[in-house]
Coordinates of C-alpha atoms and ligand atoms in Angstrom, one line a residue:
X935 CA 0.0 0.0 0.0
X936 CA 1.3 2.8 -1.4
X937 CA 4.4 4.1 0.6
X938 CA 7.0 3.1 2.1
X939 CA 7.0 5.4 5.7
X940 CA 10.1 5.2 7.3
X941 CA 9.6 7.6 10.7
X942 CA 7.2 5.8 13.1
X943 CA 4.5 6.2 15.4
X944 CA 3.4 5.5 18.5
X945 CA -0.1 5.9 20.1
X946 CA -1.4 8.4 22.0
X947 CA -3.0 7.7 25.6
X948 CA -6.8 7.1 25.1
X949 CA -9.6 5.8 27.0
X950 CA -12.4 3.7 25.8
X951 CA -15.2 2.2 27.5
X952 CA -15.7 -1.7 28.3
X953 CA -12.3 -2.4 29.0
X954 CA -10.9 -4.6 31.5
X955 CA -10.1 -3.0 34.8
X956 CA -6.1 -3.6 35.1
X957 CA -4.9 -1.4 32.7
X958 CA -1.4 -2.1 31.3
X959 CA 0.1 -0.2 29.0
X960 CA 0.9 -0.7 25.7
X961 CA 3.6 0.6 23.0
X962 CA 2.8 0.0 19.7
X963 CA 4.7 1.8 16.4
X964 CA 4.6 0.8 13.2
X965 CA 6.7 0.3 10.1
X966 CA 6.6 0.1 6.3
X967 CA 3.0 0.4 4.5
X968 CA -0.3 2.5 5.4
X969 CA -1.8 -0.9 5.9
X970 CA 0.3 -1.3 8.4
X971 CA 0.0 1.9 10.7
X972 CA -4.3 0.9 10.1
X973 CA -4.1 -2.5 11.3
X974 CA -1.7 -1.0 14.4
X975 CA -5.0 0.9 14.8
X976 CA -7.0 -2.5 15.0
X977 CA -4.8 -3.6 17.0
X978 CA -4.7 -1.2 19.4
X979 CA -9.0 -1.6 19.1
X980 CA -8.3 -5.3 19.8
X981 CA -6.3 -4.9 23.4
X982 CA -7.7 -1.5 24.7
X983 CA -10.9 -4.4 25.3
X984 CA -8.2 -6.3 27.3
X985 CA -7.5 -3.4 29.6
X986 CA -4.3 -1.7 27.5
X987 CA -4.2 1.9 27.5
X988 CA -1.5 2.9 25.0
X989 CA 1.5 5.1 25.8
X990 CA 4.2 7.4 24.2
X991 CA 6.6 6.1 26.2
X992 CA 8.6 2.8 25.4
X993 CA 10.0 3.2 29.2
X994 CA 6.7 2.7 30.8
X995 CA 5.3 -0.3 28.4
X996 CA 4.2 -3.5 29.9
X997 CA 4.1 -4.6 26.4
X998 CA 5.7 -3.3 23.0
X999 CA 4.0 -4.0 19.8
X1000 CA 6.3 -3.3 16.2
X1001 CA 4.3 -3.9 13.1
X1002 CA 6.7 -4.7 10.7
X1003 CA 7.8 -4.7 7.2
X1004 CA 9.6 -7.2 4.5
X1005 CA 9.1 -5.5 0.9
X1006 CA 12.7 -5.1 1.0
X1007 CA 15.8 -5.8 2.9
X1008 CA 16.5 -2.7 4.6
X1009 CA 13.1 -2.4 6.4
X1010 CA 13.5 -5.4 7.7
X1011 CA 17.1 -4.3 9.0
X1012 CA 15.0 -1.2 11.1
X1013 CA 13.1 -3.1 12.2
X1014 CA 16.1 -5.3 13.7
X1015 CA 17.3 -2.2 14.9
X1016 CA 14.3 -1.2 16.8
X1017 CA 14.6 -4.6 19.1
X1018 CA 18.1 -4.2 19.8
X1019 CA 16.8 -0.7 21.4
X1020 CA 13.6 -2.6 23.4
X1021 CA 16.9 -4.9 24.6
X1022 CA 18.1 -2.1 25.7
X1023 CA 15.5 -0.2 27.7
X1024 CA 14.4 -3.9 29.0
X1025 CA 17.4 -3.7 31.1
X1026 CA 15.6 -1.3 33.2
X1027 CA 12.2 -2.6 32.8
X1028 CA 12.5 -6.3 33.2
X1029 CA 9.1 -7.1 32.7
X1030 CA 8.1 -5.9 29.2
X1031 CA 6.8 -7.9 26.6
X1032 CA 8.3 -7.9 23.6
X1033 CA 5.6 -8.7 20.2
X1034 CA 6.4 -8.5 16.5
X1035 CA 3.7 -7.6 14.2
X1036 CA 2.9 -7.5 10.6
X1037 CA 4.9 -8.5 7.3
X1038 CA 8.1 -9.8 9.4
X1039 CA 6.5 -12.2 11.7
X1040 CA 4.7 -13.6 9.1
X1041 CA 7.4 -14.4 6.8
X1042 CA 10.1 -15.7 9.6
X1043 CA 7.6 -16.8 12.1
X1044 CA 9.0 -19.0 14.9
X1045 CA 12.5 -18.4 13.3
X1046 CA 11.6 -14.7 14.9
X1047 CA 12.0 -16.5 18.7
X1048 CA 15.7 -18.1 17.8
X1049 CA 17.2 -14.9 15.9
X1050 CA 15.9 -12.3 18.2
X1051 CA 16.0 -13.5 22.1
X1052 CA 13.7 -10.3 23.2
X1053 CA 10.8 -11.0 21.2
X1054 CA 8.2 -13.2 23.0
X1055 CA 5.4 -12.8 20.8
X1056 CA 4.7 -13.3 16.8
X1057 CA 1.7 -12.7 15.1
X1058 CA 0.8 -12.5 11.3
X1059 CA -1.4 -9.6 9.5
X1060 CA -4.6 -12.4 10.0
X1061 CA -4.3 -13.1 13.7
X1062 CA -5.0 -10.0 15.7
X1063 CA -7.9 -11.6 16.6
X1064 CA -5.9 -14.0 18.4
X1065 CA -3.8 -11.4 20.7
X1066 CA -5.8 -11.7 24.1
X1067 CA -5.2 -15.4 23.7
X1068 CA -1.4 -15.2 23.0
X1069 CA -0.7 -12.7 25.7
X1070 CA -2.0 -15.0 28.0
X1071 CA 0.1 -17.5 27.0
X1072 CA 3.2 -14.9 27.3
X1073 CA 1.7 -13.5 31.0
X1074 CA 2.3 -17.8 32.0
X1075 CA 5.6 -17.1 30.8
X1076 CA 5.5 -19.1 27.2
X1077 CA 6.2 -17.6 23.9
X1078 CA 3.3 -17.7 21.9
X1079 CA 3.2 -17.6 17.9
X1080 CA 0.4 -17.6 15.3
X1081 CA 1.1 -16.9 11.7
X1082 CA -1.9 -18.5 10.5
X1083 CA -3.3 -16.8 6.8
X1084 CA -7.0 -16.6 6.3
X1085 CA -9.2 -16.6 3.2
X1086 CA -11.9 -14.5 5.6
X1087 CA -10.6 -12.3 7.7
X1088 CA -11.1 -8.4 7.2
X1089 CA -11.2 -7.0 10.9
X1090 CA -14.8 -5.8 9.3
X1091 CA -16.6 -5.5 12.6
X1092 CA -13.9 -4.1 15.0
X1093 CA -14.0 -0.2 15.2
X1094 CA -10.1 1.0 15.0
X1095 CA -8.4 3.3 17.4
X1096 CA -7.0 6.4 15.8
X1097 CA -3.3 6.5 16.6
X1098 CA -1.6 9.5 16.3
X1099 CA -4.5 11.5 14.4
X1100 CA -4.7 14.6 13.2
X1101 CA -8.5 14.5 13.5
X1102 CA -8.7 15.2 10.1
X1103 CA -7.7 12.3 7.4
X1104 CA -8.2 8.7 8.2
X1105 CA -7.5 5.0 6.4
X1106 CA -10.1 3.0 6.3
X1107 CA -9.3 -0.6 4.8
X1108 CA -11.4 -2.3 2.4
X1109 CA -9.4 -5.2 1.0
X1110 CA -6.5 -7.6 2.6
X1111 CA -3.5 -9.7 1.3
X1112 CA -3.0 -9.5 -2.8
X1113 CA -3.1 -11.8 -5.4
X1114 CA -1.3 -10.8 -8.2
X1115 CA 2.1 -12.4 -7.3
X1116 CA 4.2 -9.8 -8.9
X1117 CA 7.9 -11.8 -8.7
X1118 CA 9.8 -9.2 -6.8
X1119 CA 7.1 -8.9 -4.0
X1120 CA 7.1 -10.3 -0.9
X1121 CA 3.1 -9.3 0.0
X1122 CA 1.7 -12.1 -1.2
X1123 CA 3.1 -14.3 0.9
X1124 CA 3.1 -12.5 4.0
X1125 CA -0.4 -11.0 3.4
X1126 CA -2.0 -13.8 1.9
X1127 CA -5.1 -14.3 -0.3
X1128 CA -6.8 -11.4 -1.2
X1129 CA -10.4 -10.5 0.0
X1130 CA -12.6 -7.8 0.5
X1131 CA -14.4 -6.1 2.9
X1132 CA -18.0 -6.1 3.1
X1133 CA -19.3 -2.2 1.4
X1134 CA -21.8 -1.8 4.2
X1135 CA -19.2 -1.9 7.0
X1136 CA -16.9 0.4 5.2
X1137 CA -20.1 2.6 4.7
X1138 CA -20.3 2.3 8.0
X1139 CA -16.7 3.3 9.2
X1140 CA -17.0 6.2 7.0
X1141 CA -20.4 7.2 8.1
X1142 CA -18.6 7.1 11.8
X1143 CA -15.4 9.2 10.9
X1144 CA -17.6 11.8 9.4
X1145 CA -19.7 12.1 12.3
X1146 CA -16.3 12.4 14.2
X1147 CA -15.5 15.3 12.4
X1148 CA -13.0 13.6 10.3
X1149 CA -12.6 15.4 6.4
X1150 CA -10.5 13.5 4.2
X1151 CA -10.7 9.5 3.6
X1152 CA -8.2 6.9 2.0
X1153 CA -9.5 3.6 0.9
X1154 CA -6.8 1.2 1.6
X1155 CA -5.7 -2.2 -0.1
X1156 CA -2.9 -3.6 -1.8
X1157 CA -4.5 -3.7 -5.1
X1158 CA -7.7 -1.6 -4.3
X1159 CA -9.2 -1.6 -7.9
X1160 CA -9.2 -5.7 -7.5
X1161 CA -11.7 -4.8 -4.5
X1162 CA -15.3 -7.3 -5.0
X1163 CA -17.6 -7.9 -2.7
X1164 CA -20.2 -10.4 -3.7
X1165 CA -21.0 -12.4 -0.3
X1166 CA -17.4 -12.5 1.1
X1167 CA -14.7 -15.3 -0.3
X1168 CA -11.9 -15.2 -2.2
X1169 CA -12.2 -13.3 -5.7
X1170 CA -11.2 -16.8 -7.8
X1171 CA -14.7 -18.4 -6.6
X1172 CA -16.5 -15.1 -8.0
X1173 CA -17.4 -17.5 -10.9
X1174 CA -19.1 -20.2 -8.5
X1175 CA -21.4 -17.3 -7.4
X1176 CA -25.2 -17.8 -7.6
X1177 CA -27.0 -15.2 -10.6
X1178 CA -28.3 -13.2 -7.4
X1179 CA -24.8 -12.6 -5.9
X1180 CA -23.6 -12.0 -9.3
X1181 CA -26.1 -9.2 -9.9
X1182 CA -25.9 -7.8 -6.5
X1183 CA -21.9 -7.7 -6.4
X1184 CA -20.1 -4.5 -5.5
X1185 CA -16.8 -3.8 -7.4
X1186 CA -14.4 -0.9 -6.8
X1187 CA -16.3 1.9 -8.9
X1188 CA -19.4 1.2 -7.5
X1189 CA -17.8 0.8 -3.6
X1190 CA -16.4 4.7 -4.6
X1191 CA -19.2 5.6 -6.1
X1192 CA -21.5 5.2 -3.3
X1193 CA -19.0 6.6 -1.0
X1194 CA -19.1 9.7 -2.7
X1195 CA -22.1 10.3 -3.2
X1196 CA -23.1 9.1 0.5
X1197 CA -20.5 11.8 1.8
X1198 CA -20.4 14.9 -0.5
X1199 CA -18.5 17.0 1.4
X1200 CA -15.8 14.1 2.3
X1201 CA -12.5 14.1 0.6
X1202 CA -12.3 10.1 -0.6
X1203 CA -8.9 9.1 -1.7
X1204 CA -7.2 5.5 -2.1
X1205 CA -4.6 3.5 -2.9
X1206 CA -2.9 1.0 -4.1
X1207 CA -3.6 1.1 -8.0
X1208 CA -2.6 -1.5 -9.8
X1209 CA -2.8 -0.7 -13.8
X1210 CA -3.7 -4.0 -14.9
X1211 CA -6.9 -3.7 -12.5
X1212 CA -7.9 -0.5 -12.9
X1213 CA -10.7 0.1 -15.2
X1214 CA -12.3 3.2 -17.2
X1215 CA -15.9 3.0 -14.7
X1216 CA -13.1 4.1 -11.7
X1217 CA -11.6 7.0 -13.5
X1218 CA -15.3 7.9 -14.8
X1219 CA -16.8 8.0 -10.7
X1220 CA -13.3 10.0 -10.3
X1221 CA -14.3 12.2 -12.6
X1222 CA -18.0 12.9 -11.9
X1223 CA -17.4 13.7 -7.5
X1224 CA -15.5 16.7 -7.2
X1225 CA -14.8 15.0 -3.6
X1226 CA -13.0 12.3 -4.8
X1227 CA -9.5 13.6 -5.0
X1228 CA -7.8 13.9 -8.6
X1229 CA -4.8 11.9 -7.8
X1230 CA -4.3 7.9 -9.0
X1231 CA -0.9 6.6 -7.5
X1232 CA -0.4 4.1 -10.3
X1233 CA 2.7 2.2 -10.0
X1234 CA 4.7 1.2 -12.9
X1235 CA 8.1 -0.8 -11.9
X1236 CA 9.9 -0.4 -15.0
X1237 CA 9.0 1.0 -18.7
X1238 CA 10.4 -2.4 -20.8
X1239 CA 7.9 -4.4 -21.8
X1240 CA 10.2 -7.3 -21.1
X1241 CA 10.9 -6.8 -17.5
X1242 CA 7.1 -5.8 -16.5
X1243 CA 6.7 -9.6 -18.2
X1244 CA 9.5 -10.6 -15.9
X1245 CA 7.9 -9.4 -12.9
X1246 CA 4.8 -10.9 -14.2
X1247 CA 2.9 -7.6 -14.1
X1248 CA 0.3 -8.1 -16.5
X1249 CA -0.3 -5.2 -18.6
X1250 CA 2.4 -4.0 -21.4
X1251 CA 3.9 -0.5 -21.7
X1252 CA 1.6 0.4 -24.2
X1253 CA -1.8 -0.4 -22.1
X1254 CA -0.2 1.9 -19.3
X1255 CA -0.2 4.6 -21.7
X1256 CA -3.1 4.1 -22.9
X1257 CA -4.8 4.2 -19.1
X1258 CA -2.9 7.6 -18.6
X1259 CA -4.4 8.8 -21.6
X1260 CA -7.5 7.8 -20.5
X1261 CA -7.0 9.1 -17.3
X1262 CA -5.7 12.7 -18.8
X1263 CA -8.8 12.8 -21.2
X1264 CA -10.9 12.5 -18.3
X1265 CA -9.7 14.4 -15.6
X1266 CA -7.4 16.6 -17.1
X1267 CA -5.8 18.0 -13.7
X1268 CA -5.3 14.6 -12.2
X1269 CA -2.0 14.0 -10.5
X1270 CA -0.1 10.7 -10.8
X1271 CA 3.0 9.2 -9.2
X1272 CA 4.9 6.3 -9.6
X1273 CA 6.9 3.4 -8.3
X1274 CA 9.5 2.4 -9.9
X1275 CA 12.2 -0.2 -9.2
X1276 CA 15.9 0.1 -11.0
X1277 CA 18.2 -3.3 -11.5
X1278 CA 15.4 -6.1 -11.3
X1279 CA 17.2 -8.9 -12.2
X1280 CA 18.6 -9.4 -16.2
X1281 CA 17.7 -5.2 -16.9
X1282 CA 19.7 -3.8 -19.2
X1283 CA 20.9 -0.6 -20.3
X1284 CA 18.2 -0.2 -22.9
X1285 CA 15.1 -1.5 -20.2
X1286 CA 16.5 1.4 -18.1
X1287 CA 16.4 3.8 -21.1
X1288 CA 12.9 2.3 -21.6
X1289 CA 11.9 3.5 -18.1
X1290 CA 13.5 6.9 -18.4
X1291 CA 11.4 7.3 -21.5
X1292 CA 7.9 6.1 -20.3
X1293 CA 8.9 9.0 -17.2
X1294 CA 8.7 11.7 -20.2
X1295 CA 5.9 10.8 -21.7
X1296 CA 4.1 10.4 -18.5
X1297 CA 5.7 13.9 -16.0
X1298 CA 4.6 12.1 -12.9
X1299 CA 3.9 14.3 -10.0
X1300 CA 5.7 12.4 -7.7
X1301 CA 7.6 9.6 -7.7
X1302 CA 8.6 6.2 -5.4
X1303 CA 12.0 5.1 -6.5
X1304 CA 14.0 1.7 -5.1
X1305 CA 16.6 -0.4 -6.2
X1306 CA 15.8 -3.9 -6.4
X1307 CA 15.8 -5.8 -3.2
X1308 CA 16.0 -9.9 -3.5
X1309 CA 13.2 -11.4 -1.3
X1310 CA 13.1 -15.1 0.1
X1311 CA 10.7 -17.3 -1.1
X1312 CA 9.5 -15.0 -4.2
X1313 CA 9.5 -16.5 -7.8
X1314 CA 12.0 -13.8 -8.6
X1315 CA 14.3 -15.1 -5.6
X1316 CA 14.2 -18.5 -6.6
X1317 CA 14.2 -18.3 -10.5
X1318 CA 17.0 -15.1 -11.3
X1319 CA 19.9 -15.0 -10.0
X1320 CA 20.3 -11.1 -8.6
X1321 CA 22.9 -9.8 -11.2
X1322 CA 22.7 -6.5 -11.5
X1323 CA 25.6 -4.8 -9.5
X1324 CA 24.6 -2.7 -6.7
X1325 CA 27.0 0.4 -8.0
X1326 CA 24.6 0.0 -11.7
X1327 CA 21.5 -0.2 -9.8
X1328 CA 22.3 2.6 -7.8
X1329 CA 23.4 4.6 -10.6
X1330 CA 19.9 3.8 -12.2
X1331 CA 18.5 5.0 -9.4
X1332 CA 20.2 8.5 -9.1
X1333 CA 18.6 8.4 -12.9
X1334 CA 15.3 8.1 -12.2
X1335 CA 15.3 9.8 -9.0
X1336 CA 17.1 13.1 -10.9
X1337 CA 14.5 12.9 -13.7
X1338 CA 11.7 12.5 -11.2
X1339 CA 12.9 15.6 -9.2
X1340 CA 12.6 17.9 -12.6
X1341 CA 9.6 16.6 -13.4
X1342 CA 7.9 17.2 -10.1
X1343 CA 9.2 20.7 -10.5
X1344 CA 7.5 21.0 -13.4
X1345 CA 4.6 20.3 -12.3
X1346 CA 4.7 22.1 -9.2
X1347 CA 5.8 25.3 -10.8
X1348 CA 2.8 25.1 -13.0
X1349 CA 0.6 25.6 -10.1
X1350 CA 2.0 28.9 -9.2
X1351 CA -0.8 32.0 -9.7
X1352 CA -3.6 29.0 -9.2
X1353 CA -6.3 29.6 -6.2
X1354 CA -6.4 25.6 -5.5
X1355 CA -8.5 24.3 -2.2
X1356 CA -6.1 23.1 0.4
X1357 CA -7.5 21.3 3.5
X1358 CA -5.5 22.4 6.7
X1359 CA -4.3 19.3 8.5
X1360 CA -1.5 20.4 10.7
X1361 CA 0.6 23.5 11.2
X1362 CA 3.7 23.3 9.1
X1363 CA 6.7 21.5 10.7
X1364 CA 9.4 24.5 9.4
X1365 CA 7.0 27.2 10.8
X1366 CA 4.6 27.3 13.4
X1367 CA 3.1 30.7 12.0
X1368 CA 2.2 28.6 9.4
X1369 CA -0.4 25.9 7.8
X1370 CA 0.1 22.6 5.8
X1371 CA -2.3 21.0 3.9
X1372 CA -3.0 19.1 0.6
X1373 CA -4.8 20.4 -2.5
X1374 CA -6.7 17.7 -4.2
X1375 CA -3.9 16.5 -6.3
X1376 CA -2.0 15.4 -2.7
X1377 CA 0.6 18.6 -3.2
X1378 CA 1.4 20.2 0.0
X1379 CA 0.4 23.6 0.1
X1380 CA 2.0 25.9 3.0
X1381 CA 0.3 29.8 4.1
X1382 CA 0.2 31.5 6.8
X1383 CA -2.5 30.1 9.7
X1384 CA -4.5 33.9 9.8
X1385 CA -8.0 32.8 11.7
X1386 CA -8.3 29.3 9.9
X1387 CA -7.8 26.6 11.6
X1388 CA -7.5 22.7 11.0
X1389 CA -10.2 20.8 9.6
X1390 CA -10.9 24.3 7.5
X1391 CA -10.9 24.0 3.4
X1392 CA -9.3 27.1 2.5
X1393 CA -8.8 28.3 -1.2
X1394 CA -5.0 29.3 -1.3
X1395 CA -3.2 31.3 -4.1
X1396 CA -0.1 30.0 -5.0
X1397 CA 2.8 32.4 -5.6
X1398 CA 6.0 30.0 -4.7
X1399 CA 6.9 26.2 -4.6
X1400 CA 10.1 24.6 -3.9
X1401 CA 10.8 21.1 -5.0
X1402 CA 7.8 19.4 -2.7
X1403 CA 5.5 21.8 -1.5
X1404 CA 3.7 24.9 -2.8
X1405 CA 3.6 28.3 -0.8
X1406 CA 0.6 30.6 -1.0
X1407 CA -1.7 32.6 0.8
X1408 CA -5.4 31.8 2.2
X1409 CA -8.0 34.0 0.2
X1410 CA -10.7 32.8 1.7
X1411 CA -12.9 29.4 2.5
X1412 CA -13.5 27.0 0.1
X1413 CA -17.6 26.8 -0.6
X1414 CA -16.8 23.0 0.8
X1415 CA -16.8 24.1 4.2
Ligands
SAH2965 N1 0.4 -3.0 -4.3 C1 1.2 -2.6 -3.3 C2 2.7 -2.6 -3.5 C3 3.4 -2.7 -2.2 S1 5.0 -2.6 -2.3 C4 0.8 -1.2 -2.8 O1 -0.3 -1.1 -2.3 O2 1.5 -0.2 -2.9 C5 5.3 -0.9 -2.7 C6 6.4 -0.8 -3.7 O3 7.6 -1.3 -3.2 C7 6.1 -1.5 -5.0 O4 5.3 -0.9 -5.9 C8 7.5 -1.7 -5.5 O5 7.9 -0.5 -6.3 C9 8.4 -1.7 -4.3 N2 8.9 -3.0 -4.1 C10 8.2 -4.2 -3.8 N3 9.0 -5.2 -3.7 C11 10.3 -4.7 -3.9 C12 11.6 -5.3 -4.0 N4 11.7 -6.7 -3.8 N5 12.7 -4.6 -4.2 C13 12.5 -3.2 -4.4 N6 11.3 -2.6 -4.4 C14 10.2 -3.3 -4.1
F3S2966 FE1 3.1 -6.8 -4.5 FE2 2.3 -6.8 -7.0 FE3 0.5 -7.2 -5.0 S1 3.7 -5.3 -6.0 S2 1.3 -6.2 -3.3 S3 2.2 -8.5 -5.6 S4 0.3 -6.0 -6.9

């Protein structure tokens, strides 16, 4: 799910109702993927009923929590890092729990218990659930472990705790794991199957951070377009449906489209969009709710067709154009970014000229750039040997990331003397006589706070930009308000 975030958080203190009595306290931060700070939210939904109140503090935990992160080697390594610090602080605080979360636990599982002595708990994306039962085991003084994948599980009926919120923009997931086994990528087998969430509990999440004041949306799944929801199951057995189901079945554009129109005055976003999945009825709902933001983060890995077919994505470089075409003809001012991933194995000189190329035609807005990272256990892993050499794939990478960097300039500059809506979610971290926000197209927009406050859509005029955020002045609210 779209980026990579390498700063953690941790949870605020809160107090919810029906817990147990005793409270502990829990630290829990999270690494790697959206997904991942949103199911640390479920997570923290999950044991606040068992009597945790979270803290700031990893001195004061009775139990830490990391969600973690595989896609590529060096999240895993801060993640490594991280437990060599709880080692540290256990010293002092003998008692603490140590649990590991998310991508890592899944893939090493009780590997986890032997390689890292402090950890005492390890549970996969699919068995929070399961937490209350495995701390138990850890309170008698056992590890406890459950990696277990499921075809069914979507955390649909458990209400999340906003960590760290700015009390304005909120994820709200609506399908798990991933299916399109991608050779590079380690999701699939740490996420499992893909499934989707049921629409009416999504409606009703939404319909829950709206009454809580909340302005801005993102729809979360690995491959969001893929999202189906005809009964619950996996997407494969779509075929075995009955006529009824069939009829009745929600897919992505109608899921947005009811969202939308449900919430008019809600910013929807989402992500992750996989090209091969992402149809013209998506970019037509995008195009007819001026709520749903005009940004699609479409991610394209490399621009020769010969290497997408190595990483078994399934759409050619041709068919990607053609979608930003579409995309351009309908919304005109939409903004798109890109990942892209220099030295998979066997790329060549000319692949890389091929990516460098499809970056012209496309100017993306913004831009997710790694060097390939082997991953155990993927096709890729155990079918190509890793040849490129480091120093090339680097030097690909300062490439793409250069040409990137002019592009986004481009397209920044070309907002300056626009009066774009901007909704105020935090004051800006460089000045606090200023405001940040995002205009529709996800560009951070900076101006000075005047009487508006957070939560406010304000229309700004830009006059500056630097290389990631535009600077302007408020002239006034947005008629959204
Ligand atoms: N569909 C997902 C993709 C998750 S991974 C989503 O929701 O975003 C995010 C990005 O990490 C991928 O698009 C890819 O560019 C990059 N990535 C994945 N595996 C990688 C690997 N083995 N090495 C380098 N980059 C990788
Ligand atoms: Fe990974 Fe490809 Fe899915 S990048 S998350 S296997 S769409």
């Amino acid at each position: 799910m779209e980026k990579t975030i390498d700063e953690s958080i941790q949870g605020q203190a809160l107090t919810l109702e029906g817990k147990k009595e005793n409270t502990r306290k829990l630290f829990i931060e999270s690494y790697g993927c959206q997904m991942n700070f949103s199911d640390s939210e479920i997570v923290a939904s999950i044991l606040a009923k068992e009597g945790f109140n979270t803290t700031q503090n990893l001195e004061d935990a009775d139990l830490v929590l990391v969600n973690t992160c595989s896609i590529r080697e060096k999240a895993e390594q801060t993640v490594r890092k991280r437990l060599e610090k709880y080692n540290a602080v256990k010293r002092n605080n003998p008692k603490m729990k140590v649990g590991v979360l998310g991508c890592m636990a899944e893939r090493l599982k009780n590997k986890f218990l032997e390689e890292e002595k402090i950890v005492d708990l390890v549970v996969g994306p699919d068995a929070y659930k399961d937490l209350p039962n495995l701390i138990e085991e850890v309170d008698a003084g056992r590890n406890a472990v459950n990696v277990i994948l499921s075809k069914e599980e979507t955390y649909a009926d458990i209400s999340p705790v906003r960590l760290q919120s700015n009390g304005v923009s909120a994820f709200v997931s609506i399908t798990r794991g991933c299916d399109n086994m991608c050779t590079f990528c380690v999701v699939p087998f740490t996420r499992g199957r893909e499934r989707s969430r049921d629409p009416q509990s999504i409606l009703e999440e939404i319909d829950d951070l709206v009454n809580n004041n909340f302005k801005e949306i993102t729809l979360l799944g690995q491959n969001v377009d893929s999202y189906l929801w005809y009964g619950g199951g996996l997407k494969k057995d779509f075929e075995k449906a009955s006529d009824f189901q069939k009829a009745t079945a929600t897919n992505f554009a109608k899921l947005l489209d009811m969202a939308a129109t449900k919430y008019p005055k809600t910013r929807l976003r989402f992500t992750t969009s996989n090209p091969q999945d992402m149809t013209l009825d998506v970019i037509e709902v995008m195009a007819k709710h001026p709520n749903i933001c005009k940004y699609i983060h479409l991610p394209i890995q490399s621009g020769s067709d010969r290497i997408l077919k190595e990483m078994n994505r399934l759409h050619t470089r041709q068919e990607y154009f053609d979608l930003i075409d579409n995309i351009k003809r309908l919304i005109p001012d939409c903004a798109i970014s890109q990942d892209i991933i220099t030295g998979f194995p066997t790329e060549t000189e000319a692949d890389h000229q091929d990516t460098l190329s499809l970056m012209e035609y496309v100017k993306y807005d913004y831009g997710f750039m790694f060097a390939y990272s082997e991953r155990p256990g993927t096709l890729a892993e155990r079918k190509m040997e890793d040849d490129v050499p480091e120093a090339t794939k680097k030097r690909r990478l300062a490439e793409i990331i250069e040409l990137q960097r002019q592009h986004s300039a481009v397209r920044h500059q070309a907002y300056i003397g626009q009066t774009v809506e901007v909704l105020i979610e935090k004051a800006s971290k460089k000045s606090d006589a200023h405001w940040s926000g995002r205009t529709t197209q996800n560009t951070v927009a900076v101006f000075p706070k005047e009487n508006y406050n957070i939560g406010d859509f304000v229309m700004v005029r830009i006059d500056e930009c630097t290389s990631a955020t535009l600077l302007g002045e408020a002239v006034g609210y947005s008629k959204n308000n």
